[in-house]
Amino acid sequence: MPVSPVDSPTDLRATAAAVAARVETAMHADLDLALAGCDPLLTEVLHYALFNGGKRIRPLLTVLSARCCGRDDDRLYLLAAAFEYLHVATLIHDDVIDRAPRRRGLDTVATRFGLAAAILAGDWLHARSMHLIGRLTGAEGLEVFCRATSSMVNGEFEQLRLVGDLEAGEEEYFKVIRQKTGNLIGSACVLGALFAGADDQRQRALATYGDHIGTAFQVVDDLLDFRGDQQATGKQTGNDFAEGKITLPLLHTLARATPEERHTLAALYAGDRSSEAAYRQLVALIEHHDGFTSTADVARQLIETAIASLAPFEQVDETQASVGLLRDLAGYILTRTR
Amino acid sequence: MPVSPVDSPTDLRATAAAVAARVETAMHADLDLALAGCDPLLTEVLHYALFNGGKRIRPLLTVLSARCCGRDDDRLYLLAAAFEYLHVATLIHDDVIDRAPRRRGLDTVATRFGLAAAILAGDWLHARSMHLIGRLTGAEGLEVFCRATSSMVNGEFEQLRLVGDLEAGEEEYFKVIRQKTGNLIGSACVLGALFAGADDQRQRALATYGDHIGTAFQVVDDLLDFRGDQQATGKQTGNDFAEGKITLPLLHTLARATPEERHTLAALYAGDRSSEAAYRQLVALIEHHDGFTSTADVARQLIETAIASLAPFEQVDETQASVGLLRDLAGYILTRTR
């Protein structure tokens, strides 16, 4: 394999794989320690939930952020693992809430091990993740992390309230996804910086970066729900509509629709949302108003802002490779297909 | 009302009420702060779950432990509130797991607000509680707290495994209840001591105290499940049997039963456990072997050990009142009827 130039997409993939491997090693070691003498079922459930080919994007962000700020040692991968724990805890509980039988082609924890195991394993991971954050970044880090987890829960509540509400505006939409994803991705970056002893300016820069790529991630999710390749995403398209979720392509379309079309959209959301015909009618309306194109434009703008926020790191020669990888990662979020 | 002598049961009730009021004030203030700008439903769910006439025993233990070690200020009640948050988070998730429609005569959070709200509100309280613990007691306190929450989850898993298993011994039974309750009650005491800057000896003494009264609490729960006054407990008797839970009166009876009686007991647990006749037959067998009496003896011994562990506090004049209240509280756990 030819050596790839620094900051190339190949380099991002190689770095992501290497970081994921170290994070997984850290998770295995931490679980061995934390689960010594514990119930074998708890151990089995946690391993099932954690080691299933996850992309480990959150840990990668923590690692790259710390590297940008000049620190890279073994403890960093344990800190990064804490973000994967929280992420997986969230997925497990989300699947319980959504009563989802499968996730990305595999049985969910609740399907495989039952409701009690799913709720308890999520709680365990949540606790362990905060435990590690507190130990590795002190009260200041815990504060950042807990603000992000509280905001995540609040975002979920606001989202519940918005289900099927076609009067919700873009402002409310962005508030929800920023709380659900942006803040937490931002905190994965900020804690990497904090761990590396970065100053306020660099912490804020990485917070902005993380917040914007996290928000872009959700916007792209909205698009993939309509246009994703089922093989690649492991998800059916049209789920958001079936659940009555208000997403950005819909909001853009509503803003441009004639009164009559708005009436049609309202009827579609109030009607049988599992109907294939209703879904096709919705897609046609969004396409007619370029809702997918303009949603993709929003994602692109968010990614541009994220990349611009990395400016404070431009002058430091020895961390240019990591800054470049953060840029590439932002770009990947825009073009991802799963 | 006449002034009651220090350390009398009346004093415990009065102190418990005064502490509960301050803890509730602290919770209200903390929620106002933490929930500023949050979704109104999240606020409503949390208030519903938290303010329902709970006994606030865990916060009381934190407060009395800190007082025994010479500290009592406003921040103490916020630390105490963190234990109530965790306790309520656990109750909410437990009720989801048990699919319980009601708790102590009130709709559970899941019944009232739905599954999503229940899981998320539990997660929010869990996060907030760790946040406060980390802020108020630092990494050392967080370590103690997280060990206790992990052990609680592990205890739940071990309990799942023991359901209906009549081969389980007393050792496994005590391991489960110590993990589920003892450690956490112990940590409520230890963190009070840690918060007050107590030395290791006093921290260990309070850990032993808390662990033993917590374990006794569960043993008494086993008794109340058979013999409690439904009006007082707000629970039906016979729940544990219906769920196939292995409790101490049963274990004592199994140890004393003839082979034929063991066979009968196994048949009762393998059969229709919702049958009134089966339940009555079980109660008769336990009574025949004095299983209730000997279970009560175990609870009494645990309480005696708890009280004896307070010896290191006997010499300090200015904290005698609080030590006396811890003693009374231990006694209350033995005689409680709900």
XYZ file of C-alpha atoms in Angstrom:
676
model
C 0.000 0.000 0.000
C 1.504 3.347 -0.982
C 2.155 5.815 1.797
C -0.628 8.392 1.625
C 0.042 12.093 1.983
C -0.875 13.597 5.362
C -4.490 14.805 5.663
C -5.746 12.710 2.742
C -9.031 10.847 3.163
C -7.046 7.608 3.288
C -5.158 9.011 6.199
C -8.415 9.796 7.973
C -9.594 6.239 7.470
C -6.272 4.833 8.670
C -6.224 7.146 11.690
C -9.851 6.378 12.504
C -9.111 2.641 12.392
C -5.998 2.975 14.544
C -7.774 5.162 17.102
C -10.793 2.835 17.168
C -8.479 -0.090 17.880
C -6.800 1.717 20.779
C -10.164 2.857 22.161
C -11.448 -0.711 21.982
C -8.364 -1.935 23.803
C -8.986 0.698 26.473
C -12.642 -0.357 26.747
C -11.716 -4.029 27.109
C -9.183 -3.250 29.819
C -11.584 -0.939 31.631
C -14.424 -3.472 31.503
C -12.158 -6.239 32.775
C -11.317 -4.032 35.728
C -14.774 -2.646 36.396
C -16.593 -5.949 35.917
C -14.282 -8.154 37.978
C -16.538 -10.436 40.037
C -19.685 -9.144 38.348
C -22.593 -11.084 36.978
C -21.698 -12.890 33.727
C -24.893 -11.671 32.062
C -23.996 -8.020 32.722
C -20.597 -8.647 31.144
C -22.170 -10.386 28.160
C -24.718 -7.616 27.608
C -22.085 -4.876 27.781
C -19.779 -6.640 25.344
C -22.669 -7.276 22.972
C -23.673 -3.613 23.095
C -20.173 -2.158 22.826
C -18.350 -4.339 20.326
C -20.421 -4.476 17.182
C -18.447 -2.569 14.580
C -19.405 0.930 15.769
C -17.700 3.785 13.917
C -16.285 5.288 17.145
C -16.628 8.815 15.808
C -17.049 10.413 19.237
C -13.859 8.887 20.653
C -12.039 9.878 17.472
C -13.087 13.486 18.041
C -11.812 13.422 21.608
C -8.500 11.974 20.504
C -7.983 14.351 17.581
C -8.961 17.347 19.737
C -6.445 16.389 22.418
C -3.774 15.811 19.756
C -4.478 19.250 18.277
C -3.775 20.627 21.743
C -0.572 18.639 22.077
C -1.432 15.621 24.258
C -1.593 11.977 23.278
C -1.066 9.219 25.858
C -2.762 6.019 27.041
C -5.185 7.774 29.374
C -6.556 9.744 26.417
C -8.042 6.549 24.963
C -9.823 5.820 28.226
C -11.294 9.321 28.183
C -12.320 8.711 24.567
C -13.886 5.392 25.615
C -16.083 7.259 28.108
C -17.761 9.042 25.188
C -18.387 5.749 23.433
C -19.908 4.371 26.665
C -22.287 7.298 26.875
C -23.133 7.033 23.190
C -23.932 3.336 23.482
C -25.921 3.909 26.702
C -28.007 6.407 24.754
C -28.530 4.029 21.835
C -29.648 1.225 24.168
C -32.193 3.432 25.942
C -33.341 5.012 22.645
C -34.055 1.570 21.232
C -36.128 0.753 24.313
C -38.068 3.998 23.902
C -38.595 3.407 20.177
C -39.345 -0.277 20.800
C -36.899 -0.951 17.977
C -36.338 -4.669 17.399
C -33.111 -4.214 15.440
C -30.351 -1.652 14.908
C -28.135 -1.753 11.844
C -29.075 -5.333 11.117
C -28.470 -6.675 14.625
C -30.900 -7.414 17.440
C -31.087 -4.517 19.876
C -30.036 -5.218 23.468
C -33.684 -5.247 24.558
C -34.596 -7.766 21.850
C -31.690 -10.019 22.688
C -31.566 -9.769 26.480
C -34.882 -8.244 27.537
C -36.090 -4.913 28.853
C -34.496 -5.129 32.309
C -31.045 -5.903 30.902
C -31.320 -3.042 28.397
C -32.306 -0.396 30.918
C -29.765 -1.558 33.486
C -26.895 -1.903 31.016
C -27.613 1.622 29.770
C -27.542 2.871 33.361
C -24.278 1.050 34.027
C -22.589 2.566 30.974
C -23.922 6.005 31.820
C -22.513 5.759 35.345
C -19.194 4.353 34.166
C -18.801 7.057 31.602
C -19.327 9.830 34.158
C -17.027 8.042 36.547
C -14.207 8.081 33.985
C -14.861 11.670 32.947
C -14.742 12.791 36.576
C -11.569 10.854 37.225
C -9.755 12.027 34.086
C -10.898 15.634 33.769
C -12.008 16.579 37.293
C -14.957 18.714 38.314
C -14.504 21.094 35.369
C -14.766 18.290 32.815
C -17.671 16.704 34.643
C -19.486 20.024 34.523
C -19.105 20.271 30.729
C -20.111 16.646 30.279
C -23.165 16.843 32.543
C -24.394 20.009 30.891
C -24.238 18.114 27.598
C -26.051 15.010 28.900
C -28.789 17.108 30.538
C -29.225 19.038 27.341
C -29.434 15.757 25.435
C -32.304 14.564 27.612
C -33.993 17.936 27.284
C -33.606 17.736 23.501
C -35.347 14.358 23.551
C -38.240 15.853 25.523
C -38.548 18.777 23.123
C -38.508 16.342 20.240
C -41.353 14.345 21.795
C -43.347 17.544 21.961
C -42.652 18.384 18.311
C -43.800 15.024 16.898
C -46.330 15.709 14.162
C -46.324 19.452 14.888
C -46.126 21.089 11.468
C -46.238 24.519 13.090
C -42.764 23.960 14.562
C -40.228 26.249 12.972
C -36.603 25.830 11.988
C -35.541 27.474 15.202
C -37.171 24.743 17.261
C -35.775 22.086 14.935
C -32.215 23.347 15.365
C -32.671 23.747 19.102
C -33.606 20.072 19.350
C -30.771 18.668 17.243
C -28.207 20.975 18.787
C -29.261 19.716 22.211
C -29.527 16.091 21.170
C -26.284 15.858 19.238
C -24.403 19.132 18.806
C -23.645 19.764 22.480
C -22.500 16.236 23.117
C -20.234 16.096 20.086
C -18.988 19.512 21.155
C -18.242 18.192 24.635
C -16.298 15.222 23.183
C -14.032 17.825 21.530
C -13.878 20.217 24.491
C -12.956 17.478 26.943
C -10.141 16.334 24.659
C -8.871 19.925 24.734
C -9.393 20.268 28.483
C -7.570 16.982 29.058
C -4.657 18.366 27.039
C -4.604 21.567 29.085
C -5.735 23.818 26.220
C -6.583 27.457 26.886
C -10.112 28.885 26.707
C -9.775 30.102 23.135
C -8.884 26.662 21.831
C -11.560 25.003 23.982
C -14.158 27.377 22.564
C -12.923 26.800 19.013
C -13.299 23.042 19.403
C -16.714 23.493 21.046
C -17.868 25.429 17.978
C -16.331 22.846 15.673
C -18.016 19.931 17.487
C -21.349 21.660 17.841
C -21.473 22.393 14.109
C -20.375 18.988 12.861
C -22.782 17.349 15.323
C -25.629 19.479 14.042
C -24.581 18.774 10.445
C -24.523 15.066 11.297
C -28.196 15.217 12.255
C -29.111 17.239 9.170
C -27.399 14.621 7.004
C -29.317 11.959 8.978
C -32.533 13.647 7.868
C -31.399 13.360 4.261
C -30.264 9.748 4.599
C -33.650 8.850 6.039
C -35.138 9.835 2.675
C -32.370 9.060 0.246
C -30.020 6.641 1.977
C -29.026 3.357 0.420
C -30.736 0.798 2.638
C -27.826 -1.602 2.141
C -25.332 0.994 3.344
C -27.321 2.523 6.206
C -28.894 -0.703 7.465
C -32.088 1.315 7.938
C -35.281 1.574 5.954
C -35.959 4.932 4.384
C -39.046 6.847 5.475
C -38.723 6.066 9.182
C -38.855 9.717 10.205
C -42.104 10.253 8.323
C -43.582 7.059 9.779
C -42.748 8.375 13.268
C -44.133 11.847 12.505
C -40.699 13.406 13.028
C -40.353 16.949 11.745
C -37.116 17.101 9.747
C -35.359 19.800 7.776
C -36.378 18.784 4.226
C -39.996 18.984 5.402
C -39.494 22.360 7.113
C -37.901 23.825 3.982
C -40.781 22.504 1.913
C -43.402 23.862 4.308
C -41.791 27.295 4.103
C -42.085 27.279 0.296
C -45.379 25.454 -0.109
C -48.624 26.994 -1.365
C -51.493 27.053 1.165
C -52.948 24.086 -0.696
C -49.706 22.117 -0.493
C -49.411 22.907 3.199
C -52.874 21.485 3.591
C -51.784 18.334 1.735
C -48.683 17.999 3.937
C -50.755 18.392 7.086
C -53.126 15.704 5.845
C -50.217 13.361 5.095
C -48.811 13.763 8.624
C -52.233 13.405 10.226
C -53.092 10.358 8.108
C -51.705 6.840 7.772
C -47.971 7.495 7.812
C -47.115 3.876 7.142
C -48.669 4.160 3.689
C -46.198 3.859 0.813
C -48.322 6.173 -1.343
C -48.315 8.893 1.333
C -44.538 8.649 1.636
C -44.114 8.932 -2.163
C -46.382 11.980 -2.222
C -44.296 13.606 0.501
C -41.031 12.918 -1.343
C -42.493 14.377 -4.566
C -43.497 17.563 -2.754
C -40.090 17.954 -1.154
C -38.376 17.393 -4.497
C -40.686 19.864 -6.182
C -39.546 22.535 -3.713
C -35.860 21.509 -3.797
C -36.092 20.598 -0.116
C -33.341 17.997 -0.346
C -30.963 20.326 -2.164
C -31.455 23.180 0.260
C -31.099 20.816 3.253
C -27.790 19.628 1.824
C -26.798 23.296 1.493
C -27.474 23.831 5.183
C -25.302 20.853 6.086
C -22.542 22.250 3.877
C -22.730 25.657 5.572
C -22.539 24.053 8.999
C -19.463 22.116 7.955
C -17.873 25.275 6.541
C -18.441 27.052 9.860
C -16.980 24.068 11.701
C -13.858 24.106 9.562
C -13.488 27.889 9.861
C -13.636 27.581 13.654
C -10.361 25.644 13.558
C -8.483 28.825 12.604
C -6.763 29.208 16.020
C -4.949 25.953 15.313
C -3.581 26.953 11.923
C -0.339 28.374 13.257
C 0.931 25.387 15.212
C 3.156 23.299 12.964
C 3.435 20.152 15.062
C -0.309 19.585 15.287
C -1.180 20.360 11.656
C -1.765 16.694 10.836
C -4.453 16.365 13.520
C -6.090 19.663 12.555
C -6.150 18.414 8.968
C -7.845 15.217 10.114
C -10.525 17.210 11.957
C -11.116 19.078 8.690
C -11.361 15.798 6.779
C -13.694 14.358 9.374
C -15.977 17.357 8.949
C -15.936 16.725 5.220
C -16.691 13.036 5.726
C -19.822 13.883 7.735
C -21.119 15.774 4.717
C -20.532 12.945 2.272
C -21.244 9.952 4.478
C -23.677 7.412 3.140
C -24.412 5.492 6.329
C -45.646 20.667 72.351
C -43.176 19.757 75.105
C -39.514 19.862 74.228
C -38.460 16.273 73.748
C -35.217 14.930 75.172
C -32.358 14.548 72.697
C -32.235 11.153 70.907
C -35.878 10.271 71.583
C -37.929 8.822 68.712
C -39.890 12.072 68.605
C -36.662 13.871 68.013
C -35.880 11.535 65.100
C -39.234 12.283 63.532
C -38.805 16.015 64.043
C -35.252 15.942 62.688
C -36.292 13.794 59.727
C -39.066 16.261 58.890
C -36.788 19.285 59.224
C -34.050 17.682 57.112
C -36.576 16.557 54.484
C -37.863 20.136 54.247
C -34.348 21.538 53.727
C -33.514 18.824 51.194
C -36.711 19.604 49.304
C -35.845 23.301 49.310
C -32.417 22.404 47.930
C -33.993 20.201 45.240
C -36.403 22.950 44.194
C -33.590 25.498 43.942
C -31.357 23.083 42.062
C -34.112 22.136 39.614
C -34.956 25.791 38.995
C -31.335 26.365 38.108
C -30.720 23.200 36.117
C -34.020 23.313 34.239
C -33.977 27.000 33.278
C -35.122 27.166 29.659
C -35.866 23.442 29.543
C -38.896 21.669 28.157
C -41.954 22.143 30.408
C -42.769 18.427 30.226
C -39.327 17.474 31.565
C -39.882 19.883 34.450
C -43.337 18.483 35.112
C -42.153 14.868 35.036
C -39.267 15.559 37.413
C -41.464 17.398 39.893
C -44.052 14.621 39.748
C -41.393 11.988 40.394
C -39.538 13.861 43.126
C -42.215 15.520 45.225
C -44.664 12.860 46.283
C -44.206 12.483 50.015
C -41.056 10.348 49.851
C -39.466 9.526 53.198
C -36.066 11.020 52.214
C -34.187 8.434 54.250
C -31.059 8.496 52.083
C -30.629 12.289 52.324
C -31.248 12.056 56.067
C -28.377 9.583 56.345
C -26.035 11.894 54.435
C -26.982 14.817 56.636
C -26.691 12.948 59.947
C -23.362 11.409 58.873
C -21.933 14.819 58.012
C -23.242 16.256 61.286
C -21.599 13.389 63.205
C -18.366 14.466 61.574
C -18.917 18.108 62.449
C -20.204 19.776 59.264
C -23.654 21.182 58.589
C -24.178 23.928 56.003
C -26.397 24.699 53.021
C -24.289 22.755 50.542
C -24.810 19.608 52.622
C -28.501 19.567 51.680
C -27.618 19.740 47.994
C -25.295 16.763 48.437
C -28.107 14.980 50.268
C -30.478 15.851 47.416
C -28.133 14.069 45.001
C -28.860 10.806 46.807
C -32.580 11.390 46.550
C -32.170 12.077 42.814
C -30.370 8.792 42.332
C -32.922 6.939 44.448
C -35.825 8.336 42.448
C -34.009 7.651 39.145
C -33.725 4.030 40.259
C -37.388 3.808 41.250
C -38.489 5.227 37.886
C -36.387 2.744 35.922
C -37.354 -0.153 38.221
C -41.013 0.566 37.615
C -40.389 0.489 33.863
C -38.592 -2.845 34.219
C -41.341 -4.300 36.420
C -44.014 -2.750 34.200
C -45.567 -1.517 37.456
C -48.660 0.628 36.878
C -48.616 2.198 40.339
C -46.255 2.850 43.233
C -47.550 3.529 46.726
C -50.994 4.361 45.419
C -49.847 6.805 42.725
C -49.401 6.300 38.991
C -45.794 5.531 38.135
C -43.997 8.006 35.867
C -44.294 5.564 32.952
C -48.051 5.196 33.513
C -48.582 8.906 33.769
C -46.164 10.251 31.149
C -45.202 7.255 29.008
C -42.144 5.068 28.541
C -39.931 7.672 26.852
C -40.487 10.244 29.594
C -39.777 7.654 32.292
C -36.510 6.420 30.823
C -35.304 9.920 29.995
C -36.277 11.444 33.338
C -34.432 8.620 35.092
C -31.365 9.325 32.954
C -31.595 13.034 33.690
C -31.747 12.477 37.464
C -28.922 9.971 37.304
C -26.730 12.462 35.433
C -27.671 15.340 37.709
C -26.955 13.324 40.802
C -23.444 12.401 39.610
C -22.892 15.977 38.557
C -23.631 17.224 42.068
C -21.606 14.483 43.731
C -18.602 15.306 41.547
C -18.949 18.999 42.217
C -19.397 18.680 45.977
C -17.063 15.812 46.845
C -14.565 15.729 43.961
C -13.048 12.702 42.280
C -12.806 10.755 45.560
C -16.516 11.088 46.265
C -17.417 10.308 42.680
C -15.358 7.129 42.919
C -17.272 5.952 46.008
C -20.591 6.869 44.449
C -19.894 5.205 41.105
C -18.714 2.016 42.739
C -22.043 1.932 44.559
C -24.148 2.588 41.450
C -22.247 -0.030 39.423
C -22.725 -2.518 42.212
C -26.423 -1.664 42.311
C -26.800 -2.498 38.620
C -24.795 -5.665 39.111
C -27.042 -6.638 42.026
C -30.071 -6.220 39.764
C -28.487 -8.533 37.190
C -27.683 -11.146 39.827
C -31.240 -10.900 41.097
C -32.591 -11.512 37.597
C -30.515 -14.675 37.474
C -31.807 -15.878 40.853
C -35.513 -15.542 40.035
C -37.199 -18.842 40.825
C -33.876 -20.516 41.660
C -34.538 -22.431 44.881
C -30.969 -23.704 44.870
C -29.691 -20.191 45.575
C -28.185 -19.958 49.036
C -28.175 -17.279 51.700
C -24.764 -16.140 50.528
C -26.110 -15.255 47.083
C -29.160 -13.638 48.643
C -27.062 -11.363 50.831
C -24.692 -10.585 47.979
C -27.628 -9.330 45.928
C -29.240 -7.161 48.590
C -25.913 -5.789 49.757
C -25.166 -4.729 46.188
C -28.654 -3.450 45.501
C -29.144 -1.484 48.692
C -26.388 -1.873 51.272
C -23.584 -0.296 49.243
C -25.659 2.642 48.172
C -26.951 3.408 51.648
C -23.372 2.984 52.826
C -22.204 5.499 50.231
C -24.854 8.019 51.340
C -23.224 7.852 54.793
C -19.612 7.790 53.579
C -20.091 10.806 51.341
C -21.588 12.764 54.211
C -18.455 11.922 56.186
C -16.146 12.689 53.263
C -17.916 16.011 52.711
C -17.272 16.841 56.365
C -13.590 15.959 56.045
C -13.781 12.896 58.300
C -10.781 10.589 58.641
C -10.668 7.028 57.263
C -11.705 5.387 60.514
C -14.909 7.404 60.729
C -15.623 6.946 57.016
C -15.250 3.178 57.416
C -17.443 3.163 60.528
C -20.228 4.962 58.654
C -19.781 2.661 55.645
C -20.341 -0.336 57.925
C -23.303 1.356 59.572
C -24.928 2.206 56.221
C -24.224 -1.143 54.665
C -25.848 -2.963 57.587
C -28.936 -0.802 57.924
C -29.384 -0.942 54.127
C -29.186 -4.715 54.200
C -31.548 -4.841 57.183
C -33.919 -2.572 55.266
C -34.158 -5.160 52.497
C -34.622 -8.029 54.960
C -37.481 -6.121 56.586
C -38.868 -5.531 53.080
C -39.013 -9.297 52.641
C -41.047 -9.556 55.840
C -43.365 -6.689 54.936
C -44.070 -8.351 51.609
C -45.620 -11.216 53.573
C -46.930 -9.506 56.654
C -47.239 -5.816 55.886
C -50.442 -3.911 56.386
C -51.579 -3.121 52.854
C -53.001 0.196 54.046
C -49.669 1.240 55.525
C -47.314 -0.084 52.839
C -49.459 0.809 49.843
C -48.440 -2.553 48.401
C -50.177 -5.873 48.098
C -48.659 -8.711 50.076
C -47.304 -11.705 48.191
C -45.672 -9.728 45.368
C -42.283 -11.362 45.869
C -43.766 -14.843 45.580
C -45.770 -13.823 42.508
C -42.527 -12.616 40.906
C -40.626 -15.738 41.915
C -38.244 -13.695 44.079
C -36.145 -15.703 46.499
C -36.387 -13.985 49.885
C -34.996 -14.723 53.323
C -38.095 -16.249 54.963
C -38.156 -18.763 52.099
C -34.422 -19.492 52.348
C -34.699 -20.113 56.095
C -37.648 -22.422 55.483
C -35.856 -24.317 52.710
C -32.922 -24.897 55.051
C -35.201 -26.474 57.659
C -37.689 -28.240 55.412
C -38.023 -32.014 55.033
C -37.244 -33.378 51.558
C -40.972 -33.645 51.002
C -41.574 -30.033 52.008
C -38.745 -28.889 49.746
C -40.483 -30.721 46.952
C -43.727 -28.900 47.786
C -41.948 -25.533 47.841
C -40.323 -26.222 44.470
C -43.719 -27.141 43.042
C -45.244 -23.913 44.423
C -42.536 -21.782 42.784
C -42.728 -23.683 39.499
C -46.537 -23.523 39.464
C -49.107 -20.757 39.223
C -47.643 -18.173 41.584
C -50.622 -15.875 41.243
C -52.809 -18.458 43.002
C -54.087 -17.400 46.411
C -54.086 -21.019 47.618
C -50.420 -21.476 46.629
C -49.499 -18.314 48.499
C -51.363 -19.467 51.620
C -49.604 -22.830 51.483
C -46.240 -21.062 51.266
C -47.050 -18.831 54.245
C -48.133 -21.863 56.292
C -44.862 -23.663 55.556
C -42.780 -20.617 56.464
C -44.727 -20.189 59.711
C -44.375 -23.864 60.523
C -40.578 -23.475 60.353
C -40.506 -20.109 62.130
C -39.127 -18.515 58.955
C -40.598 -15.112 59.779
C -39.251 -15.094 63.318
C -35.762 -16.082 62.292
C -35.782 -13.547 59.451
C -36.693 -10.848 61.971
C -33.791 -12.097 64.111
C -31.396 -11.578 61.205
C -32.651 -8.029 60.720
C -32.151 -7.381 64.434
C -28.573 -8.677 64.330
C -27.785 -6.499 61.337
C -29.116 -3.465 63.176
C -27.095 -4.351 66.274
C -23.934 -4.535 64.162
C -24.832 -1.206 62.553
C -25.242 0.454 65.945
C -22.054 -1.106 67.296
C -20.119 0.281 64.339
C -20.856 3.805 65.587
C -18.469 3.282 68.521
C -15.755 5.648 67.144
C -18.258 8.498 67.529
C -19.093 7.837 71.168
C -16.414 10.105 72.580
C -17.268 13.332 70.803
C -19.626 15.353 72.960
C -20.788 17.946 70.450
C -22.032 15.397 67.916
C -23.747 13.030 70.362
C -27.199 14.165 69.314
C -26.594 13.209 65.670
C -25.013 9.880 66.609
C -28.058 9.179 68.761
C -30.308 9.928 65.798
C -28.373 7.478 63.624
C -28.961 4.884 66.331
C -32.671 5.703 66.428
C -32.863 5.562 62.653
C -31.377 2.071 62.732
C -34.012 1.096 65.260
C -36.754 2.596 63.126
C -35.732 0.442 60.155
C -36.357 -2.618 62.288
C -39.810 -1.573 63.391
C -41.030 0.219 60.291
C -44.383 -0.838 58.943
C -44.206 0.747 55.510
